[in-house]
PDB file of C-alpha atoms and ligand atoms in Angstrom:
ATOM      1  CA  MET U  24     123.091  90.683 103.184  1.00  0.00           C
ATOM      2  CA  TRP U  25     121.847  90.429  99.565  1.00  0.00           C
ATOM      3  CA  GLU U  26     123.681  89.468  96.386  1.00  0.00           C
ATOM      4  CA  ASN U  27     122.087  91.969  94.005  1.00  0.00           C
ATOM      5  CA  LEU U  28     121.101  94.944  96.112  1.00  0.00           C
ATOM      6  CA  ILE U  29     122.353  97.147  98.890  1.00  0.00           C
ATOM      7  CA  LEU U  30     120.226  98.644 101.667  1.00  0.00           C
ATOM      8  CA  ASP U  31     121.801 101.529 103.521  1.00  0.00           C
ATOM      9  CA  VAL U  32     119.811 103.322 106.230  1.00  0.00           C
ATOM     10  CA  GLN U  33     121.065 106.748 107.278  1.00  0.00           C
ATOM     11  CA  ASP U  34     119.245 109.332 109.399  1.00  0.00           C
ATOM     12  CA  GLY U  35     115.814 107.875 108.699  1.00  0.00           C
ATOM     13  CA  LEU U  36     116.344 107.524 104.935  1.00  0.00           C
ATOM     14  CA  ALA U  37     116.626 104.069 103.326  1.00  0.00           C
ATOM     15  CA  PHE U  38     118.829 104.017 100.221  1.00  0.00           C
ATOM     16  CA  VAL U  39     118.146 100.907  98.124  1.00  0.00           C
ATOM     17  CA  THR U  40     120.674 100.372  95.333  1.00  0.00           C
ATOM     18  CA  LEU U  41     119.945  97.768  92.660  1.00  0.00           C
ATOM     19  CA  ASN U  42     123.378  96.338  92.159  1.00  0.00           C
ATOM     20  CA  ARG U  43     123.865  94.484  88.869  1.00  0.00           C
ATOM     21  CA  THR U  44     125.956  97.207  87.286  1.00  0.00           C
ATOM     22  CA  LYS U  45     127.417  95.094  84.439  1.00  0.00           C
ATOM     23  CA  GLN U  46     123.925  93.997  83.343  1.00  0.00           C
ATOM     24  CA  LEU U  47     122.583  97.576  83.632  1.00  0.00           C
ATOM     25  CA  ASN U  48     120.727  96.405  86.766  1.00  0.00           C
ATOM     26  CA  ALA U  49     118.490  94.066  84.730  1.00  0.00           C
ATOM     27  CA  LEU U  50     115.901  92.449  86.990  1.00  0.00           C
ATOM     28  CA  ASN U  51     116.508  88.750  87.311  1.00  0.00           C
ATOM     29  CA  GLU U  52     114.428  86.502  89.549  1.00  0.00           C
ATOM     30  CA  LYS U  53     116.974  86.727  92.370  1.00  0.00           C
ATOM     31  CA  LEU U  54     116.969  90.524  92.367  1.00  0.00           C
ATOM     32  CA  ALA U  55     113.160  90.633  92.351  1.00  0.00           C
ATOM     33  CA  VAL U  56     113.055  88.247  95.360  1.00  0.00           C
ATOM     34  CA  GLU U  57     115.707  90.277  97.162  1.00  0.00           C
ATOM     35  CA  LEU U  58     113.846  93.523  96.496  1.00  0.00           C
ATOM     36  CA  GLY U  59     110.739  91.982  98.079  1.00  0.00           C
ATOM     37  CA  GLU U  60     112.799  90.885 101.100  1.00  0.00           C
ATOM     38  CA  CYS U  61     114.272  94.366 101.333  1.00  0.00           C
ATOM     39  CA  ALA U  62     110.735  95.842 101.311  1.00  0.00           C
ATOM     40  CA  ASP U  63     109.825  93.477 104.187  1.00  0.00           C
ATOM     41  CA  LYS U  64     112.831  94.728 106.150  1.00  0.00           C
ATOM     42  CA  ILE U  65     111.784  98.346 105.484  1.00  0.00           C
ATOM     43  CA  ILE U  66     108.300  97.557 106.831  1.00  0.00           C
ATOM     44  CA  GLN U  67     109.846  95.985 109.961  1.00  0.00           C
ATOM     45  CA  GLU U  68     111.962  99.103 110.439  1.00  0.00           C
ATOM     46  CA  GLN U  69     109.127 101.542 109.804  1.00  0.00           C
ATOM     47  CA  ASP U  70     109.680 103.322 113.106  1.00  0.00           C
ATOM     48  CA  LYS U  71     113.204 104.204 111.975  1.00  0.00           C
ATOM     49  CA  ILE U  72     112.683 104.821 108.245  1.00  0.00           C
ATOM     50  CA  ASP U  73     110.741 107.835 106.945  1.00  0.00           C
ATOM     51  CA  VAL U  74     111.471 107.755 103.206  1.00  0.00           C
ATOM     52  CA  VAL U  75     112.807 105.110 100.802  1.00  0.00           C
ATOM     53  CA  ILE U  76     115.002 105.984  97.811  1.00  0.00           C
ATOM     54  CA  ILE U  77     115.539 103.421  95.035  1.00  0.00           C
ATOM     55  CA  ALA U  78     118.350 103.868  92.507  1.00  0.00           C
ATOM     56  CA  GLY U  79     120.375 101.759  90.100  1.00  0.00           C
ATOM     57  CA  SER U  80     124.100 101.210  90.626  1.00  0.00           C
ATOM     58  CA  GLY U  81     126.562 102.794  88.195  1.00  0.00           C
ATOM     59  CA  ASP U  82     125.793 105.767  86.004  1.00  0.00           C
ATOM     60  CA  ARG U  83     124.229 104.061  82.987  1.00  0.00           C
ATOM     61  CA  ALA U  84     120.892 102.693  84.137  1.00  0.00           C
ATOM     62  CA  PHE U  85     118.144 102.687  86.717  1.00  0.00           C
ATOM     63  CA  VAL U  86     117.072  99.264  85.389  1.00  0.00           C
ATOM     64  CA  ALA U  87     117.322  98.145  81.724  1.00  0.00           C
ATOM     65  CA  GLY U  88     114.351  95.774  82.087  1.00  0.00           C
ATOM     66  CA  ALA U  89     113.783  92.208  83.149  1.00  0.00           C
ATOM     67  CA  ASP U  90     116.719  89.876  82.484  1.00  0.00           C
ATOM     68  CA  ILE U  91     116.313  88.769  78.874  1.00  0.00           C
ATOM     69  CA  GLY U  92     118.733  85.819  79.143  1.00  0.00           C
ATOM     70  CA  GLU U  93     116.714  84.422  82.044  1.00  0.00           C
ATOM     71  CA  MET U  94     113.381  84.968  80.235  1.00  0.00           C
ATOM     72  CA  LEU U  95     114.670  83.182  77.116  1.00  0.00           C
ATOM     73  CA  ARG U  96     114.781  79.945  79.142  1.00  0.00           C
ATOM     74  CA  MET U  97     111.284  80.268  80.659  1.00  0.00           C
ATOM     75  CA  ASP U  98     108.259  78.157  79.739  1.00  0.00           C
ATOM     76  CA  PRO U  99     104.712  79.617  80.032  1.00  0.00           C
ATOM     77  CA  GLN U 100     104.288  78.403  83.636  1.00  0.00           C
ATOM     78  CA  GLN U 101     107.611  79.916  84.671  1.00  0.00           C
ATOM     79  CA  ALA U 102     106.564  83.141  82.912  1.00  0.00           C
ATOM     80  CA  ILE U 103     103.406  83.268  85.050  1.00  0.00           C
ATOM     81  CA  ALA U 104     105.485  82.782  88.206  1.00  0.00           C
ATOM     82  CA  PHE U 105     107.975  85.462  87.117  1.00  0.00           C
ATOM     83  CA  ALA U 106     105.280  88.032  86.240  1.00  0.00           C
ATOM     84  CA  ARG U 107     103.524  87.321  89.564  1.00  0.00           C
ATOM     85  CA  LEU U 108     106.810  87.751  91.421  1.00  0.00           C
ATOM     86  CA  LEU U 109     107.435  91.143  89.759  1.00  0.00           C
ATOM     87  CA  HIS U 110     103.869  92.217  90.560  1.00  0.00           C
ATOM     88  CA  GLN U 111     104.223  91.145  94.190  1.00  0.00           C
ATOM     89  CA  THR U 112     107.470  93.067  94.531  1.00  0.00           C
ATOM     90  CA  ASN U 113     106.095  96.223  92.887  1.00  0.00           C
ATOM     91  CA  THR U 114     102.881  96.056  94.919  1.00  0.00           C
ATOM     92  CA  LYS U 115     104.895  95.626  98.105  1.00  0.00           C
ATOM     93  CA  LEU U 116     106.834  98.798  97.309  1.00  0.00           C
ATOM     94  CA  ASP U 117     103.663 100.642  96.321  1.00  0.00           C
ATOM     95  CA  SER U 118     102.022  99.705  99.608  1.00  0.00           C
ATOM     96  CA  LEU U 119     104.971 100.420 101.944  1.00  0.00           C
ATOM     97  CA  PRO U 120     103.883 102.848 104.657  1.00  0.00           C
ATOM     98  CA  GLN U 121     106.764 105.172 103.734  1.00  0.00           C
ATOM     99  CA  PRO U 122     106.907 107.300 100.567  1.00  0.00           C
ATOM    100  CA  VAL U 123     109.222 105.752  97.945  1.00  0.00           C
ATOM    101  CA  ILE U 124     111.257 107.902  95.541  1.00  0.00           C
ATOM    102  CA  ALA U 125     112.721 106.448  92.338  1.00  0.00           C
ATOM    103  CA  SER U 126     116.018 108.177  91.570  1.00  0.00           C
ATOM    104  CA  ILE U 127     116.500 107.575  87.846  1.00  0.00           C
ATOM    105  CA  ASN U 128     119.750 108.073  85.964  1.00  0.00           C
ATOM    106  CA  GLY U 129     120.041 106.449  82.540  1.00  0.00           C
ATOM    107  CA  PHE U 130     118.029 103.591  81.043  1.00  0.00           C
ATOM    108  CA  CYS U 131     114.647 102.960  82.633  1.00  0.00           C
ATOM    109  CA  LEU U 132     113.167 100.273  80.421  1.00  0.00           C
ATOM    110  CA  GLY U 133     110.576  97.502  80.517  1.00  0.00           C
ATOM    111  CA  GLY U 134     110.465  96.028  84.027  1.00  0.00           C
ATOM    112  CA  GLY U 135     112.599  98.999  85.168  1.00  0.00           C
ATOM    113  CA  ASN U 136     110.007 101.517  84.035  1.00  0.00           C
ATOM    114  CA  GLU U 137     107.353  99.336  85.674  1.00  0.00           C
ATOM    115  CA  LEU U 138     109.331  99.367  88.937  1.00  0.00           C
ATOM    116  CA  ALA U 139     109.717 103.159  88.730  1.00  0.00           C
ATOM    117  CA  ILE U 140     105.976 103.683  88.240  1.00  0.00           C
ATOM    118  CA  ALA U 141     105.249 101.573  91.325  1.00  0.00           C
ATOM    119  CA  CYS U 142     107.196 104.186  93.335  1.00  0.00           C
ATOM    120  CA  ASP U 143     105.450 107.283  94.698  1.00  0.00           C
ATOM    121  CA  ILE U 144     107.636 109.986  93.118  1.00  0.00           C
ATOM    122  CA  ARG U 145     110.008 109.748  90.144  1.00  0.00           C
ATOM    123  CA  ILE U 146     112.970 112.128  89.959  1.00  0.00           C
ATOM    124  CA  ALA U 147     115.135 111.689  86.863  1.00  0.00           C
ATOM    125  CA  SER U 148     118.307 113.086  85.350  1.00  0.00           C
ATOM    126  CA  ASP U 149     118.292 114.676  81.906  1.00  0.00           C
ATOM    127  CA  LYS U 150     120.169 111.689  80.455  1.00  0.00           C
ATOM    128  CA  SER U 151     117.468 109.197  81.442  1.00  0.00           C
ATOM    129  CA  LYS U 152     115.603 107.241  78.794  1.00  0.00           C
ATOM    130  CA  PHE U 153     112.286 105.498  79.194  1.00  0.00           C
ATOM    131  CA  GLY U 154     110.499 102.785  77.256  1.00  0.00           C
ATOM    132  CA  GLN U 155     108.495  99.577  77.180  1.00  0.00           C
ATOM    133  CA  PRO U 156     110.419  97.678  74.481  1.00  0.00           C
ATOM    134  CA  GLU U 157     108.786  94.293  75.229  1.00  0.00           C
ATOM    135  CA  VAL U 158     106.828  93.894  71.967  1.00  0.00           C
ATOM    136  CA  GLY U 159     110.122  93.925  70.084  1.00  0.00           C
ATOM    137  CA  LEU U 160     111.094  90.852  72.121  1.00  0.00           C
ATOM    138  CA  GLY U 161     107.800  89.113  71.339  1.00  0.00           C
ATOM    139  CA  ILE U 162     106.256  89.620  74.782  1.00  0.00           C
ATOM    140  CA  THR U 163     103.890  92.009  76.524  1.00  0.00           C
ATOM    141  CA  PRO U 164     105.035  94.119  79.459  1.00  0.00           C
ATOM    142  CA  GLY U 165     104.660  91.820  82.476  1.00  0.00           C
ATOM    143  CA  ALA U 166     105.029  94.024  85.543  1.00  0.00           C
ATOM    144  CA  GLY U 167     102.428  96.766  85.190  1.00  0.00           C
ATOM    145  CA  GLY U 168     103.188  98.335  81.798  1.00  0.00           C
ATOM    146  CA  THR U 169      99.684  97.616  80.500  1.00  0.00           C
ATOM    147  CA  GLN U 170      97.957  98.474  83.799  1.00  0.00           C
ATOM    148  CA  ARG U 171      99.853 100.887  86.062  1.00  0.00           C
ATOM    149  CA  LEU U 172     101.278 102.807  83.084  1.00  0.00           C
ATOM    150  CA  PRO U 173      97.907 103.807  81.508  1.00  0.00           C
ATOM    151  CA  ARG U 174      96.617 104.772  84.964  1.00  0.00           C
ATOM    152  CA  LEU U 175      99.613 107.082  85.347  1.00  0.00           C
ATOM    153  CA  ILE U 176      99.991 108.688  81.894  1.00  0.00           C
ATOM    154  CA  GLY U 177      96.643 107.873  80.268  1.00  0.00           C
ATOM    155  CA  PRO U 178      95.744 105.060  77.868  1.00  0.00           C
ATOM    156  CA  GLY U 179      96.786 106.888  74.674  1.00  0.00           C
ATOM    157  CA  ARG U 180     100.374 107.539  75.673  1.00  0.00           C
ATOM    158  CA  ALA U 181     100.672 104.145  77.394  1.00  0.00           C
ATOM    159  CA  LYS U 182      99.477 102.461  74.192  1.00  0.00           C
ATOM    160  CA  TYR U 183     101.972 104.535  72.211  1.00  0.00           C
ATOM    161  CA  MET U 184     104.823 103.361  74.446  1.00  0.00           C
ATOM    162  CA  ASP U 185     103.625  99.735  74.594  1.00  0.00           C
ATOM    163  CA  TYR U 186     102.824  99.398  70.850  1.00  0.00           C
ATOM    164  CA  THR U 187     105.916 101.138  69.468  1.00  0.00           C
ATOM    165  CA  GLY U 188     108.527 100.161  72.057  1.00  0.00           C
ATOM    166  CA  GLU U 189     109.981 103.621  71.379  1.00  0.00           C
ATOM    167  CA  ILE U 190     112.542 104.999  73.815  1.00  0.00           C
ATOM    168  CA  ILE U 191     111.531 108.485  74.945  1.00  0.00           C
ATOM    169  CA  ASP U 192     113.786 111.114  76.480  1.00  0.00           C
ATOM    170  CA  ALA U 193     113.440 112.603  79.955  1.00  0.00           C
ATOM    171  CA  LYS U 194     111.888 115.862  78.703  1.00  0.00           C
ATOM    172  CA  THR U 195     109.079 113.934  76.984  1.00  0.00           C
ATOM    173  CA  ALA U 196     108.684 111.735  80.074  1.00  0.00           C
ATOM    174  CA  LEU U 197     108.168 114.892  82.151  1.00  0.00           C
ATOM    175  CA  GLU U 198     105.634 116.317  79.666  1.00  0.00           C
ATOM    176  CA  TRP U 199     103.717 113.036  79.732  1.00  0.00           C
ATOM    177  CA  GLY U 200     103.673 112.823  83.535  1.00  0.00           C
ATOM    178  CA  LEU U 201     105.797 109.677  83.565  1.00  0.00           C
ATOM    179  CA  ILE U 202     108.315 111.439  85.804  1.00  0.00           C
ATOM    180  CA  ASP U 203     107.657 114.209  88.305  1.00  0.00           C
ATOM    181  CA  ILE U 204     110.933 116.148  88.461  1.00  0.00           C
ATOM    182  CA  LEU U 205     113.712 116.486  85.869  1.00  0.00           C
ATOM    183  CA  VAL U 206     117.186 117.741  86.794  1.00  0.00           C
ATOM    184  CA  PRO U 207     120.659 117.851  85.233  1.00  0.00           C
ATOM    185  CA  GLU U 208     122.588 114.654  86.013  1.00  0.00           C
ATOM    186  CA  ALA U 209     125.005 116.460  88.366  1.00  0.00           C
ATOM    187  CA  GLU U 210     122.096 117.657  90.519  1.00  0.00           C
ATOM    188  CA  LEU U 211     120.168 114.375  90.779  1.00  0.00           C
ATOM    189  CA  LYS U 212     121.501 113.126  94.137  1.00  0.00           C
ATOM    190  CA  ASP U 213     121.088 116.516  95.835  1.00  0.00           C
ATOM    191  CA  LYS U 214     117.562 116.959  94.502  1.00  0.00           C
ATOM    192  CA  VAL U 215     116.476 113.478  95.600  1.00  0.00           C
ATOM    193  CA  LEU U 216     117.952 114.098  99.047  1.00  0.00           C
ATOM    194  CA  ALA U 217     116.279 117.507  99.321  1.00  0.00           C
ATOM    195  CA  VAL U 218     112.855 116.060  98.430  1.00  0.00           C
ATOM    196  CA  ALA U 219     113.339 113.148 100.862  1.00  0.00           C
ATOM    197  CA  LYS U 220     114.334 115.532 103.668  1.00  0.00           C
ATOM    198  CA  LYS U 221     111.431 117.854 102.921  1.00  0.00           C
ATOM    199  CA  ILE U 222     109.034 114.895 103.318  1.00  0.00           C
ATOM    200  CA  GLN U 223     110.910 113.794 106.430  1.00  0.00           C
ATOM    201  CA  SER U 224     110.435 117.229 108.016  1.00  0.00           C
ATOM    202  CA  GLN U 225     106.638 116.819 107.909  1.00  0.00           C
ATOM    203  CA  ARG U 226     104.535 114.898 110.431  1.00  0.00           C
ATOM    204  CA  ARG U 227     105.155 111.198 109.767  1.00  0.00           C
ATOM    205  CA  PHE U 228     101.685 109.920 110.673  1.00  0.00           C
ATOM    206  CA  ALA U 229      99.966 112.434 108.384  1.00  0.00           C
ATOM    207  CA  VAL U 230     102.345 111.706 105.466  1.00  0.00           C
ATOM    208  CA  ARG U 231     101.586 107.974 105.772  1.00  0.00           C
ATOM    209  CA  GLN U 232      97.846 108.617 105.879  1.00  0.00           C
ATOM    210  CA  VAL U 233      98.146 110.701 102.692  1.00  0.00           C
ATOM    211  CA  LYS U 234     100.010 107.869 100.941  1.00  0.00           C
ATOM    212  CA  GLN U 235      97.334 105.322 101.816  1.00  0.00           C
ATOM    213  CA  CYS U 236      94.507 107.713 100.829  1.00  0.00           C
ATOM    214  CA  ILE U 237      95.950 108.279  97.364  1.00  0.00           C
ATOM    215  CA  ARG U 238      96.879 104.618  96.896  1.00  0.00           C
ATOM    216  CA  LEU U 239      93.508 103.225  97.963  1.00  0.00           C
ATOM    217  CA  GLY U 240      91.446 106.037  96.478  1.00  0.00           C
ATOM    218  CA  LYS U 241      92.881 106.263  92.981  1.00  0.00           C
ATOM    219  CA  ASP U 242      91.050 103.213  91.623  1.00  0.00           C
ATOM    220  CA  ALA U 243      87.899 103.607  93.740  1.00  0.00           C
ATOM    221  CA  ALA U 244      84.689 105.420  92.773  1.00  0.00           C
ATOM    222  CA  LEU U 245      84.868 109.080  93.857  1.00  0.00           C
ATOM    223  CA  GLU U 246      82.293 108.753  96.642  1.00  0.00           C
ATOM    224  CA  ALA U 247      84.135 105.815  98.221  1.00  0.00           C
ATOM    225  CA  ALA U 248      87.494 107.538  97.681  1.00  0.00           C
ATOM    226  CA  LEU U 249      86.302 110.716  99.407  1.00  0.00           C
ATOM    227  CA  GLU U 250      85.147 108.604 102.348  1.00  0.00           C
ATOM    228  CA  ILE U 251      88.665 107.115 102.566  1.00  0.00           C
ATOM    229  CA  GLU U 252      89.900 110.716 102.850  1.00  0.00           C
ATOM    230  CA  VAL U 253      87.342 111.535 105.561  1.00  0.00           C
ATOM    231  CA  GLN U 254      88.420 108.513 107.625  1.00  0.00           C
ATOM    232  CA  ALA U 255      92.135 109.340 107.251  1.00  0.00           C
ATOM    233  CA  PHE U 256      91.478 112.960 108.221  1.00  0.00           C
ATOM    234  CA  SER U 257      89.656 111.773 111.311  1.00  0.00           C
ATOM    235  CA  MET U 258      92.449 109.273 112.168  1.00  0.00           C
ATOM    236  CA  CYS U 259      94.875 112.209 112.387  1.00  0.00           C
ATOM    237  CA  PHE U 260      92.740 113.567 115.233  1.00  0.00           C
ATOM    238  CA  THR U 261      93.601 110.451 117.264  1.00  0.00           C
ATOM    239  CA  HIS U 262      97.353 111.136 116.961  1.00  0.00           C
ATOM    240  CA  PRO U 263      99.447 113.349 119.265  1.00  0.00           C
ATOM    241  CA  ASP U 264     101.218 114.934 116.251  1.00  0.00           C
ATOM    242  CA  ARG U 265      98.077 116.885 115.461  1.00  0.00           C
ATOM    243  CA  THR U 266      97.613 118.422 118.927  1.00  0.00           C
ATOM    244  CA  GLU U 267     101.315 119.161 119.152  1.00  0.00           C
ATOM    245  CA  ALA U 268     101.656 120.762 115.706  1.00  0.00           C
ATOM    246  CA  MET U 269      98.423 122.729 115.831  1.00  0.00           C
ATOM    247  CA  GLY U 270      99.080 123.733 119.447  1.00  0.00           C
ATOM    248  CA  ALA U 271     102.549 124.990 118.516  1.00  0.00           C
ATOM    249  CA  PHE U 272     101.064 127.075 115.699  1.00  0.00           C
ATOM    250  CA  VAL U 273      98.316 128.579 117.840  1.00  0.00           C
ATOM    251  CA  ASN U 274     100.598 129.292 120.818  1.00  0.00           C
ATOM    252  CA  LYS U 275     103.254 130.858 118.595  1.00  0.00           C
ATOM    253  CA  SER U 276     100.703 133.186 117.004  1.00  0.00           C
ATOM    254  CA  LYS U 277      99.543 134.303 120.457  1.00  0.00           C
ATOM    255  CA  LYS U 278     103.039 135.473 121.439  1.00  0.00           C
TER     256      LYS U 278
HETATM  257  N1  CAA I 309     118.585  91.737  80.364  1.00  0.00           N
HETATM  258  C1  CAA I 309     119.792  91.152  80.471  1.00  0.00           C
HETATM  259  N2  CAA I 309     120.959  91.786  80.211  1.00  0.00           N
HETATM  260  C2  CAA I 309     120.876  93.078  79.848  1.00  0.00           C
HETATM  261  C3  CAA I 309     119.647  93.752  79.717  1.00  0.00           C
HETATM  262  C4  CAA I 309     118.450  93.041  80.012  1.00  0.00           C
HETATM  263  N3  CAA I 309     117.244  93.605  79.978  1.00  0.00           N
HETATM  264  N4  CAA I 309     119.893  95.029  79.307  1.00  0.00           N
HETATM  265  C5  CAA I 309     121.238  95.126  79.188  1.00  0.00           C
HETATM  266  N5  CAA I 309     121.832  93.960  79.510  1.00  0.00           N
HETATM  267  C6  CAA I 309     123.256  93.650  79.497  1.00  0.00           C
HETATM  268  C7  CAA I 309     123.770  93.421  78.099  1.00  0.00           C
HETATM  269  O1  CAA I 309     123.522  92.117  77.667  1.00  0.00           O
HETATM  270  C8  CAA I 309     125.245  93.730  78.266  1.00  0.00           C
HETATM  271  O2  CAA I 309     125.848  92.607  78.859  1.00  0.00           O
HETATM  272  P1  CAA I 309     127.287  92.066  78.318  1.00  0.00           P
HETATM  273  O3  CAA I 309     128.238  93.205  78.588  1.00  0.00           O
HETATM  274  O4  CAA I 309     127.562  90.849  79.124  1.00  0.00           O
HETATM  275  O5  CAA I 309     127.111  91.820  76.851  1.00  0.00           O
HETATM  276  C9  CAA I 309     125.271  94.841  79.293  1.00  0.00           C
HETATM  277  O6  CAA I 309     123.996  94.783  79.953  1.00  0.00           O
HETATM  278  C10 CAA I 309     125.400  96.222  78.665  1.00  0.00           C
HETATM  279  O7  CAA I 309     124.387  96.354  77.673  1.00  0.00           O
HETATM  280  P2  CAA I 309     124.702  96.729  76.132  1.00  0.00           P
HETATM  281  O8  CAA I 309     126.055  96.265  75.735  1.00  0.00           O
HETATM  282  O9  CAA I 309     123.530  96.250  75.316  1.00  0.00           O
HETATM  283  O10 CAA I 309     124.721  98.320  76.235  1.00  0.00           O
HETATM  284  P3  CAA I 309     124.298  99.356  75.111  1.00  0.00           P
HETATM  285  O11 CAA I 309     124.693 100.698  75.612  1.00  0.00           O
HETATM  286  O12 CAA I 309     124.771  98.949  73.784  1.00  0.00           O
HETATM  287  O13 CAA I 309     122.677  99.279  75.093  1.00  0.00           O
HETATM  288  C11 CAA I 309     120.480  99.153  76.016  1.00  0.00           C
HETATM  289  C12 CAA I 309     121.924  99.618  76.221  1.00  0.00           C
HETATM  290  C13 CAA I 309     119.814  99.975  74.899  1.00  0.00           C
HETATM  291  C14 CAA I 309     119.733  99.395  77.331  1.00  0.00           C
HETATM  292  C15 CAA I 309     120.457  97.657  75.631  1.00  0.00           C
HETATM  293  O14 CAA I 309     121.245  96.940  76.587  1.00  0.00           O
HETATM  294  C16 CAA I 309     119.089  97.047  75.618  1.00  0.00           C
HETATM  295  O15 CAA I 309     118.364  97.241  74.654  1.00  0.00           O
HETATM  296  N6  CAA I 309     118.724  96.285  76.658  1.00  0.00           N
HETATM  297  C17 CAA I 309     117.475  95.592  76.730  1.00  0.00           C
HETATM  298  C18 CAA I 309     116.327  96.530  77.012  1.00  0.00           C
HETATM  299  C19 CAA I 309     115.008  95.795  77.019  1.00  0.00           C
HETATM  300  O16 CAA I 309     114.564  95.290  76.018  1.00  0.00           O
HETATM  301  N7  CAA I 309     114.346  95.771  78.193  1.00  0.00           N
HETATM  302  C20 CAA I 309     113.060  95.137  78.353  1.00  0.00           C
HETATM  303  C21 CAA I 309     113.229  93.723  78.801  1.00  0.00           C
HETATM  304  S1  CAA I 309     111.677  92.848  78.791  1.00  0.00           S
HETATM  305  C22 CAA I 309     110.927  93.215  80.278  1.00  0.00           C
HETATM  306  O17 CAA I 309     111.376  94.087  81.004  1.00  0.00           O
HETATM  307  C23 CAA I 309     109.711  92.394  80.583  1.00  0.00           C
HETATM  308  C24 CAA I 309     108.859  92.856  81.672  1.00  0.00           C
HETATM  309  O18 CAA I 309     108.118  93.810  81.575  1.00  0.00           O
HETATM  310  C25 CAA I 309     108.817  92.112  82.920  1.00  0.00           C
END
C-alpha cells in the first residue's frame, strides 16, 4: 500500500516498519506523508488496534534522521513546509488514541530521535545510538528536538545534545530518561511484544483515557491538569468496562 513503510496488523497490534533500509530509514518527504496516512488508517481501525509499534527496517537503524540529500535541495519556504509536515506527522502519532511504542535498534538520530520522542514509550537495544546532529549540518532540529526533547529530558541535557550534536549510547539515554527500557539486542522484539501485550490485557477505554490525560495535562498548569484527570476518571464511570471489571473483582472476593 505504501512505498516506504509497511503496516501489519496482527491480534490487535499494529506493527509499523519504516522501510528505507539502504538509507538507514532516513525520513524523506514521502515517508513522512506515508507515516501520516498510516496514522490515519490506525485511527480508522481503532476498534481493532490496541497498541502501535514503530520500528525501522534492517538491523542498523531506527531512523538516521531526515533525508539530507532532499534537504540540500530545499529553499526556506520548502524547509517550512517540510518541518510542518514532520510536526504534523509526529503530533498525529502522539495524539493517536492507542499507546505507541518505539522499538529502537541502532541509529536514532535527528528527525528519528524526534519521531521516537513523539511515541509514548521507547524501548531500545543496547546497540542503539541517539543524537541531534543537526547543528553540524548547519540547521536546527526541525521536528521537536528543541521543544519535545527538553520537555522529556530537561533543558540542560536537551541543550547538551542540540549544541554538541554528540551521539550518546543507550545506557546514557536510559540514565537521561530519553528511553524507558534498555535490553540486549537479541531480546528487543520479545520485550516490545511483552510490553504491548501487557497494555493490551488492560481495559482499553481506561488505557486511552490515561494517554489523553498525560498528553493534555503535561503542558497545562497543575490545577487545570488535575481537572483533566478528574474528568477522565469520571468518564470511566460511564463505561461498561468499569462495572464489569470491578464487579468481577468484588464477586470473586466474595466466593
Ligand atoms: N539522509 C540521507 N541518507 C542517509 C542518512 C540521512 N540522514 N543517514 C544515512 N544515510 C544513507 C547514507 O548516505 C548511505 O547511503 P549510500 O549507501 O547510498 O551512500 C547509507 O545511508 C548508509 O550510511 P553510511 O554509509 O553513512 O553508514 P555509516 O555506518 O558509515 O554511518 C551514520 C552511519 C553515522 C548514521 C551516518 O550515515 C550519518 O551520520 N548519517 C546522518 C545522520 C544525521 O546527521 N542525521 C540528522 C539529519 S538532519 C535532521 O534530522 C533534521 C530534522 O530534525 C528534521
